[in-house]
Short mmCIF file of C-alpha atoms in Angstrom, two decimals:
data_model
loop_
_atom_site.label_atom_id
_atom_site.label_comp_id
_atom_site.label_asym_id
_atom_site.label_seq_id
_atom_site.Cartn_x
_atom_site.Cartn_y
_atom_site.Cartn_z
CA MET A 18 51.57 39.24 69.87
CA ASP A 19 50.00 41.22 67.05
CA THR A 20 46.53 40.71 68.57
CA PHE A 21 47.72 41.55 72.11
CA PHE A 22 47.63 45.31 71.71
CA THR A 23 44.36 45.26 69.76
CA ARG A 24 42.69 43.21 72.51
CA VAL A 25 44.06 45.16 75.52
CA LEU A 26 40.57 45.76 76.91
CA ASP A 27 39.09 42.42 75.69
CA THR A 28 37.92 40.30 78.67
CA SER A 29 36.20 37.49 76.74
CA ASP A 30 38.89 34.89 77.46
CA PHE A 31 39.26 35.72 81.17
CA THR A 32 36.90 35.50 84.12
CA PRO A 33 36.61 38.07 86.93
CA ARG A 34 38.73 37.34 89.97
CA TRP A 35 35.68 36.85 92.16
CA GLU A 36 34.90 33.78 90.10
CA CYS A 37 38.41 32.31 90.32
CA GLY A 38 38.85 30.27 93.47
CA ASN A 39 36.83 30.29 96.66
CA TRP A 40 36.87 33.96 97.70
CA THR A 41 35.10 34.94 100.83
CA ASP A 42 33.67 38.45 101.07
CA PHE A 43 36.17 39.40 103.74
CA HIS A 44 39.14 38.00 101.86
CA GLY A 45 38.09 39.64 98.57
CA TRP A 46 37.25 43.04 99.93
CA LEU A 47 40.46 43.02 101.97
CA HIS A 48 42.42 42.78 98.69
CA ILE A 49 40.21 45.34 96.98
CA GLY A 50 40.35 47.84 99.86
CA ALA A 51 44.13 47.53 100.22
CA ASP A 52 44.70 48.05 96.48
CA ILE A 53 42.39 51.04 96.30
CA ALA A 54 43.89 52.66 99.40
CA THR A 55 47.42 52.06 98.10
CA ALA A 56 46.46 53.47 94.68
CA LEU A 57 44.98 56.62 96.20
CA ALA A 58 48.09 57.13 98.36
CA TYR A 59 50.41 56.50 95.39
CA MET A 60 48.50 59.03 93.29
CA ALA A 61 48.47 61.68 96.03
CA ILE A 62 52.22 61.51 96.57
CA PRO A 63 53.15 62.63 92.99
CA VAL A 64 50.74 65.54 93.25
CA VAL A 65 52.47 66.73 96.44
CA LEU A 66 55.93 66.24 94.86
CA ALA A 67 54.85 68.16 91.73
CA VAL A 68 53.61 71.10 93.82
CA LEU A 69 56.85 71.17 95.82
CA VAL A 70 59.00 71.11 92.69
CA MET A 71 57.06 73.88 90.98
CA ARG A 72 56.98 76.14 94.04
CA ARG A 73 60.62 75.75 95.05
CA SER A 74 63.12 78.15 93.41
CA ASP A 75 66.10 75.85 94.10
CA ARG A 76 65.32 72.95 91.77
CA SER A 77 68.70 71.23 91.93
CA PHE A 78 67.16 67.72 91.74
CA SER A 79 63.89 68.44 89.94
CA GLY A 80 64.54 65.68 87.37
CA ILE A 81 64.66 62.89 89.96
CA PHE A 82 61.52 64.30 91.60
CA TRP A 83 59.58 64.07 88.33
CA LEU A 84 60.84 60.50 87.80
CA PHE A 85 59.78 59.51 91.31
CA SER A 86 56.40 61.12 90.71
CA ALA A 87 55.94 59.10 87.50
CA PHE A 88 57.16 55.89 89.19
CA ILE A 89 54.83 56.26 92.19
CA PHE A 90 51.88 57.19 89.96
CA ALA A 91 52.52 54.08 87.84
CA CYS A 92 52.59 51.93 90.98
CA GLY A 93 49.25 53.43 91.97
CA MET A 94 47.81 52.53 88.57
CA VAL A 95 48.98 48.93 89.04
CA HIS A 96 47.06 48.66 92.30
CA LEU A 97 43.99 50.36 90.83
CA VAL A 98 43.88 47.91 87.88
CA GLU A 99 44.39 45.00 90.28
CA ALA A 100 41.36 46.11 92.27
CA SER A 101 39.20 46.41 89.14
CA ILE A 102 40.08 42.88 87.97
CA PHE A 103 37.73 41.46 90.62
CA TRP A 104 34.91 42.62 88.29
CA TRP A 105 36.65 43.57 85.03
CA PRO A 106 39.34 41.04 84.08
CA VAL A 107 41.59 43.30 81.93
CA TYR A 108 44.71 41.25 82.44
CA ARG A 109 46.30 42.51 79.23
CA LEU A 110 45.91 46.16 80.45
CA SER A 111 47.34 45.12 83.82
CA ALA A 112 50.40 43.69 82.05
CA LEU A 113 50.94 46.91 80.08
CA VAL A 114 50.64 49.04 83.23
CA LYS A 115 53.17 46.80 84.99
CA VAL A 116 55.59 47.03 82.02
CA ALA A 117 55.29 50.86 82.04
CA THR A 118 55.89 50.83 85.78
CA ALA A 119 58.99 48.68 85.29
CA VAL A 120 60.40 50.99 82.61
CA VAL A 121 59.86 54.09 84.76
CA SER A 122 61.34 52.24 87.75
CA ILE A 123 64.49 51.36 85.80
CA PHE A 124 65.01 54.95 84.61
CA THR A 125 64.40 56.20 88.16
CA ALA A 126 66.95 53.73 89.55
CA ILE A 127 69.58 54.74 86.94
CA LYS A 128 69.03 58.42 87.68
CA LEU A 129 69.18 57.80 91.42
CA ILE A 130 72.44 55.85 91.09
CA SER A 131 74.01 58.71 89.09
CA LEU A 132 72.96 61.20 91.77
CA ALA A 133 74.10 59.05 94.67
CA PRO A 134 77.56 60.75 95.06
CA LYS A 135 75.97 64.18 95.20
CA LEU A 136 73.27 63.01 97.57
CA LEU A 137 75.89 61.49 99.86
CA GLN A 138 77.63 64.85 100.03
CA MET A 139 74.48 66.61 101.15
CA ARG A 140 74.56 67.64 104.79
CA SER A 141 72.01 66.52 107.27
CA PRO A 142 69.54 69.02 108.74
CA GLU A 143 71.49 68.92 112.01
CA GLU A 144 74.75 69.74 110.21
CA LEU A 145 73.08 72.52 108.25
CA GLN A 146 71.65 73.91 111.47
CA ARG A 147 75.09 73.90 113.10
CA ILE A 148 76.59 75.66 110.05
CA VAL A 149 73.83 78.27 110.07
CA GLU A 150 74.33 78.87 113.79
CA GLN A 151 78.12 79.15 113.36
CA GLN A 152 77.79 81.56 110.46
CA THR A 153 75.22 83.54 112.40
CA ARG A 154 77.64 83.83 115.32
CA THR A 155 80.43 84.88 112.94
CA ILE A 156 78.21 87.54 111.36
CA GLU A 157 77.22 88.80 114.80
CA GLU A 158 80.86 88.96 115.89
CA GLN A 159 81.79 90.85 112.74
CA ARG A 160 78.86 93.19 113.22
CA HIS A 161 79.87 93.89 116.82
CA LEU A 162 83.48 94.42 115.73
CA LEU A 163 82.36 96.84 113.02
CA GLU A 164 80.21 98.71 115.52
CA ARG A 165 83.14 98.98 117.94
CA LEU A 166 85.44 100.22 115.17
CA ILE A 167 82.91 102.84 114.06
CA HIS A 168 82.33 103.79 117.70
CA CYS A 169 86.07 104.40 118.20
CA MET A 170 86.52 106.50 115.06
CA ASP A 171 87.27 110.20 115.45
CA ASP A 172 85.50 110.80 112.14
CA GLY A 173 81.74 111.04 112.11
CA VAL A 174 79.72 108.26 110.46
CA ILE A 175 76.00 108.45 109.65
CA ALA A 176 73.96 105.98 107.60
CA VAL A 177 70.31 106.32 106.56
CA ASN A 178 67.81 104.23 104.63
CA ALA A 179 66.02 105.28 101.45
CA LYS A 180 63.52 107.35 103.47
CA GLY A 181 66.26 109.31 105.23
CA GLU A 182 65.76 107.52 108.55
CA PHE A 183 68.94 107.16 110.62
CA ILE A 184 70.08 103.55 110.91
CA LEU A 185 73.67 104.08 112.11
CA THR A 186 75.57 106.85 113.88
CA ASN A 187 78.68 107.06 116.06
CA PRO A 188 79.84 109.37 118.88
CA GLY A 189 82.24 111.10 116.50
CA ALA A 190 79.29 112.41 114.48
CA GLU A 191 77.61 113.97 117.50
CA ARG A 192 80.93 115.40 118.74
CA ILE A 193 81.61 117.16 115.42
CA ILE A 194 78.02 118.29 114.78
CA ARG A 195 77.56 119.10 118.50
CA LYS A 196 73.98 117.86 118.52
CA PRO A 197 72.31 114.46 119.05
CA ILE A 198 71.54 112.60 115.83
CA THR A 199 67.75 112.32 116.12
CA GLY A 200 64.82 111.53 113.86
CA VAL A 201 64.89 114.71 111.79
CA THR A 202 63.61 114.57 108.22
CA PRO A 203 66.09 115.22 105.37
CA GLU A 204 64.39 118.54 104.61
CA GLU A 205 65.33 119.79 108.11
CA TRP A 206 68.93 118.50 108.29
CA SER A 207 70.65 121.77 107.28
CA ARG A 208 68.64 123.97 109.60
CA HIS A 209 68.57 121.60 112.56
CA TYR A 210 72.28 120.75 112.53
CA GLY A 211 73.49 124.19 111.36
CA ILE A 212 75.22 123.08 108.16
CA TYR A 213 76.42 126.09 106.16
CA LYS A 214 78.23 126.54 102.86
CA SER A 215 82.00 126.89 102.97
CA ASP A 216 82.17 130.19 101.07
CA ARG A 217 79.29 132.17 102.57
CA ASP A 218 76.88 132.25 105.52
CA GLU A 219 74.06 130.36 103.83
CA LEU A 220 72.58 127.04 104.81
CA VAL A 221 73.41 124.22 102.44
CA PRO A 222 70.20 123.39 100.51
CA PRO A 223 68.88 120.02 101.77
CA GLU A 224 69.11 118.43 98.32
CA GLN A 225 72.81 119.42 98.08
CA LEU A 226 73.85 117.77 101.34
CA PRO A 227 76.25 114.85 100.74
CA LEU A 228 73.95 112.36 102.49
CA ALA A 229 70.92 113.50 100.47
CA GLN A 230 72.89 113.05 97.24
CA ALA A 231 73.97 109.58 98.38
CA ILE A 232 70.32 108.57 98.90
CA ARG A 233 69.72 109.48 95.25
CA GLY A 234 72.55 107.19 94.18
CA GLU A 235 75.23 109.87 93.78
CA SER A 236 78.73 109.93 95.30
CA VAL A 237 80.33 113.00 96.89
CA ARG A 238 84.06 113.44 97.55
CA ASN A 239 85.69 115.83 100.04
CA MET A 240 82.93 118.42 100.21
CA GLU A 241 83.79 121.20 102.69
CA MET A 242 81.06 122.70 104.88
CA ARG A 243 80.75 124.59 108.14
CA VAL A 244 78.78 123.70 111.26
CA MET A 245 77.54 126.72 113.20
CA HIS A 246 75.04 127.07 116.06
CA GLU A 247 73.66 130.20 117.67
CA ASP A 248 74.45 128.96 121.19
CA THR A 249 78.10 128.19 120.36
CA PRO A 250 80.26 130.87 118.69
CA THR A 251 82.87 128.41 117.44
CA THR A 252 82.68 127.37 113.78
CA VAL A 253 83.57 123.78 112.94
CA TRP A 254 84.88 123.07 109.45
CA VAL A 255 84.04 119.60 108.14
CA GLU A 256 85.02 117.63 105.06
CA ALA A 257 82.47 115.01 103.99
CA THR A 258 82.50 112.02 101.66
CA ALA A 259 79.25 110.18 100.91
CA ASN A 260 78.29 107.07 98.94
CA PRO A 261 74.98 105.31 98.24
CA ILE A 262 74.06 102.00 99.85
CA VAL A 263 72.93 99.71 97.03
CA ASN A 264 71.29 96.29 96.83
CA GLU A 265 72.40 93.34 94.70
CA GLN A 266 70.80 94.91 91.62
CA GLY A 267 72.75 98.14 92.17
CA GLN A 268 69.67 100.14 93.18
CA PRO A 269 70.18 102.73 95.96
CA GLN A 270 68.67 101.71 99.29
CA GLY A 271 70.07 104.54 101.40
CA GLY A 272 73.34 106.37 101.94
CA VAL A 273 76.33 106.71 104.26
CA VAL A 274 78.48 109.76 104.94
CA VAL A 275 81.86 109.96 106.63
CA PHE A 276 83.04 113.40 107.72
CA ARG A 277 85.94 114.77 109.74
CA ASP A 278 86.79 117.92 111.63
CA ILE A 279 89.27 119.99 109.57
CA THR A 280 89.05 123.15 111.68
CA LYS A 281 92.67 122.92 112.84
CA SER A 282 94.02 122.12 109.39
CA LYS A 283 92.08 125.06 107.93
CA ALA A 284 93.50 127.36 110.63
CA ASP A 285 97.01 126.00 109.98
CA ALA A 286 96.59 126.56 106.26
CA GLU A 287 95.43 130.14 106.82
CA ALA A 288 98.37 130.76 109.20
CA LEU A 289 100.76 129.30 106.66
CA GLN A 290 99.28 131.53 103.97
CA ARG A 291 99.73 134.58 106.22
CA GLN A 292 103.33 133.57 106.93
CA ALA A 293 103.95 133.11 103.22
CA GLU A 294 102.57 136.58 102.55
CA GLU A 295 104.70 138.04 105.36
CA LEU A 296 107.76 136.26 103.98
CA ARG A 297 107.01 137.54 100.51
CA GLN A 298 106.73 141.07 101.87
CA ALA A 299 109.96 140.65 103.87
CA ASN A 300 111.76 139.43 100.77
CA GLN A 301 110.42 142.38 98.83
CA ASP A 302 111.63 144.73 101.56
CA LEU A 303 115.02 143.01 101.54
CA ASP A 304 115.26 143.35 97.78
CA ASP A 305 114.43 147.03 98.05
CA PHE A 306 117.01 147.55 100.79
CA ILE A 307 119.76 145.67 98.96
CA HIS A 308 118.99 147.53 95.76
CA VAL A 309 119.32 150.89 97.53
CA ALA A 310 122.37 149.78 99.53
CA SER A 311 124.15 148.44 96.46
CA HIS A 312 123.44 151.64 94.61
CA ASP A 313 124.85 153.71 97.50
CA LEU A 314 127.93 151.46 97.79
CA LYS A 315 128.65 151.46 94.07
CA GLN A 316 128.82 155.26 93.97
CA PRO A 317 131.97 155.69 96.16
CA VAL A 318 133.58 152.72 94.44
CA ARG A 319 133.08 154.37 91.06
CA HIS A 320 134.50 157.60 92.50
CA LEU A 321 137.50 155.66 93.77
CA MET A 322 138.12 154.16 90.33
CA THR A 323 137.68 157.53 88.66
CA LEU A 324 140.02 159.31 91.10
CA SER A 325 142.69 156.62 90.71
CA THR A 326 142.45 157.01 86.94
CA TRP A 327 142.75 160.80 87.22
CA LEU A 328 145.73 160.42 89.56
CA ARG A 329 147.50 158.16 87.07
CA GLU A 330 146.82 160.66 84.28
CA ASP A 331 147.99 163.61 86.41
CA LEU A 332 151.24 161.96 87.36
CA GLY A 333 151.88 160.77 83.83
CA GLU A 334 155.51 159.78 83.30
CA ALA A 335 156.47 160.97 86.79
CA ILE A 336 154.66 158.07 88.45
CA GLY A 337 157.04 155.54 89.91
CA GLU A 338 156.88 151.80 89.47
CA GLU A 339 155.74 151.18 93.04
CA ALA A 340 153.08 153.90 92.88
CA SER A 341 151.86 152.52 89.57
CA SER A 342 151.55 149.05 91.15
CA ASP A 343 149.62 150.51 94.11
CA LEU A 344 147.25 152.37 91.81
CA GLU A 345 146.69 149.19 89.83
CA ARG A 346 145.86 147.34 93.04
CA ILE A 347 143.47 150.11 94.05
CA GLN A 348 141.69 149.87 90.73
CA THR A 349 141.65 146.06 90.83
CA THR A 350 140.28 146.10 94.38
CA ALA A 351 137.67 148.67 93.40
CA LEU A 352 136.61 146.52 90.48
CA ARG A 353 136.45 143.51 92.76
CA MET A 354 134.41 145.48 95.27
CA GLN A 355 132.05 146.51 92.50
CA GLN A 356 131.68 142.84 91.49
CA LEU A 357 131.12 141.80 95.11
CA ILE A 358 128.34 144.36 95.45
CA GLN A 359 126.73 142.99 92.28
CA ASP A 360 127.18 139.42 93.56
CA LEU A 361 125.58 140.42 96.86
CA LEU A 362 122.61 141.80 94.97
CA GLU A 363 122.25 138.60 92.95
CA LEU A 364 122.84 136.40 96.01
CA SER A 365 119.90 138.01 97.79
CA ARG A 366 117.72 136.76 94.94
CA ALA A 367 119.35 133.34 94.62
CA GLY A 368 116.52 131.43 96.26
CA ARG A 369 113.90 133.10 94.11
CA SER A 370 115.51 133.11 90.70
CA GLU A 371 116.82 130.48 88.37
CA MET A 372 120.42 129.51 89.09
CA LYS A 373 122.97 129.69 86.28
CA TRP A 374 124.87 126.42 86.44
CA SER A 375 128.15 126.04 84.58
CA LEU A 376 131.54 124.35 84.84
CA VAL A 377 133.66 126.27 87.35
CA ASP A 378 137.43 125.87 87.76
CA LEU A 379 137.85 126.25 91.52
CA ASN A 380 141.56 126.99 91.13
CA GLU A 381 140.86 130.11 89.04
CA LEU A 382 137.99 131.07 91.33
CA LEU A 383 140.25 130.77 94.41
CA ASP A 384 142.89 132.97 92.74
CA GLU A 385 140.28 135.72 92.36
CA VAL A 386 139.14 135.32 95.98
CA LEU A 387 142.73 135.54 97.32
CA GLN A 388 143.35 138.60 95.20
CA ALA A 389 140.23 140.25 96.66
CA LEU A 390 141.43 139.39 100.20
CA GLU A 391 145.04 140.31 99.53
CA VAL A 392 145.10 143.19 102.05
CA GLU A 393 143.47 141.14 104.82
CA VAL A 394 145.83 138.23 104.20
CA LYS A 395 148.90 140.48 104.43
CA GLU A 396 147.63 142.23 107.55
CA ALA A 397 147.10 138.88 109.26
CA GLY A 398 150.43 137.53 108.00
CA ALA A 399 148.43 134.51 106.94
CA VAL A 400 149.95 131.43 105.39
CA ILE A 401 147.44 129.69 103.14
CA GLU A 402 147.95 126.10 102.03
CA ARG A 403 145.83 125.18 99.07
CA PRO A 404 145.38 121.83 97.32
CA ARG A 405 144.75 121.20 93.67
CA LEU A 406 141.02 121.86 93.30
CA PRO A 407 138.64 120.19 90.83
CA VAL A 408 136.44 121.61 88.11
CA VAL A 409 132.85 121.36 89.33
CA GLU A 410 129.39 122.19 88.06
CA GLY A 411 127.73 124.97 90.02
CA GLU A 412 126.95 128.67 90.43
CA ALA A 413 130.21 130.65 90.25
CA ARG A 414 129.07 133.59 92.39
CA LEU A 415 127.78 131.29 95.14
CA LEU A 416 131.02 129.28 95.15
CA THR A 417 132.94 132.56 95.35
CA GLN A 418 130.88 133.53 98.38
CA VAL A 419 131.66 130.15 99.97
CA TYR A 420 135.42 130.72 99.76
CA LEU A 421 135.11 134.34 100.84
CA ASN A 422 133.28 133.18 103.96
CA LEU A 423 135.65 130.27 104.68
CA ILE A 424 138.86 132.28 104.37
CA GLY A 425 137.32 135.42 105.85
CA ASN A 426 136.20 133.54 108.99
CA ALA A 427 139.62 131.91 109.34
CA LEU A 428 141.27 135.32 109.20
CA LYS A 429 138.75 136.88 111.55
CA TYR A 430 138.86 134.26 114.28
CA ARG A 431 142.60 133.54 114.37
CA GLY A 432 142.80 134.64 118.00
CA GLY A 433 145.58 137.22 117.50
CA LYS A 434 147.94 134.60 116.13
CA THR A 435 149.50 134.34 112.73
CA ALA A 436 146.82 132.73 110.62
CA GLN A 437 147.64 129.24 109.36
CA ILE A 438 144.88 128.36 106.90
CA GLU A 439 144.62 124.99 105.22
CA LEU A 440 142.04 124.69 102.47
CA THR A 441 140.71 121.15 102.01
CA VAL A 442 138.77 119.27 99.39
CA GLU A 443 137.28 115.78 99.69
CA GLU A 444 135.58 113.80 96.95
CA GLN A 445 132.42 111.94 97.96
CA LYS A 446 130.29 109.55 95.95
CA ASP A 447 128.34 112.21 94.06
CA HIS A 448 129.69 115.55 95.36
CA TRP A 449 132.72 117.44 96.66
CA VAL A 450 133.22 118.70 100.22
CA LEU A 451 135.11 122.04 100.47
CA GLY A 452 136.56 123.17 103.79
CA ALA A 453 139.11 125.26 105.63
CA ARG A 454 141.12 124.67 108.82
CA GLY A 455 142.49 127.67 110.68
CA SER A 456 144.75 128.24 113.66
CA GLY A 457 142.04 130.17 115.47
#
């Protein structure tokens, strides 16, 4: 064996195949031609496989391709050596080539067996074609659905490529802009479609348009603009949002803008602002009136208190018990009237000033209310039934006004009868309900 590898190309102990046996020319050249043709074919196949592997980007099974290439090339070498033996009896070289072919064949077979499960899962060309057709139909259906949805939108939608060429529009866009969306260059968009700034009568510079910014890779949110044309006096307010269209690498390839007509909402907002201003002015006028009225009402009340005081001083010890009680009631009523005027002034500002919440004993508050209405109650001969009332958290002057209104209305609308007034209180889950039942 030691001399085998050193004598691989030694042919001294072998004779050429032409000299072994009775070969005819036809028989010999038939073997030679078949071996050479097979060798050439076997050597061409690996070259083709190598080119395919190197040019394909999806090299999922490149390893098995290289093994097949080596195996087929080795087989070609076997046939080439076999053809040469007719003249050059290198049987030792032939054995080595066959051993190398066997080794490569075994590795190829092992690799092929390991890949068999994956290869079995591979779909046939017919199956792949059906899948591609099905996915194509699905994509087309989704595209048509998207087009229908965009077509039905009230908002305007416009998409352009990186050059500013329109690739998608919808009827809403033409309805809002009031012009057909045609092949106008980005530099002419503002002038052609009459797009003006929101704060003054100037065209929006082309580079500041939301769609132009989107083409540059920028996003725009809720930009307000106006659309005005010389042939139509109506101004259309629009609010636009734009975003770039990017590829898989995140590079901008165009832009899309969605805009809506906000003319009505702008008009409503302006009307609401006018109403708020009118309400503010009305409240100011009311404050002024109440301030003047309260001042004019307080003056006679103060005179009444002063006169009653003077009368008490003038009478001195001669004043009787009954007269003294009447004067005290006059003064108490005048004080209560003065407080009511002040409460009225504060009540007019209740909705516009901070309320002063505190714990209020409704029993004490009701005593003060009945004392203020003492004359009216006596004149009506009213009988008032009152329950035990709770202590609540609230605004004392507003609660006083509540009871003044409840009892006052019951006295006023008694229908000429003796007033029977029942005050009620009912506890709810998180509040109290105050009421009054009258005979009227």
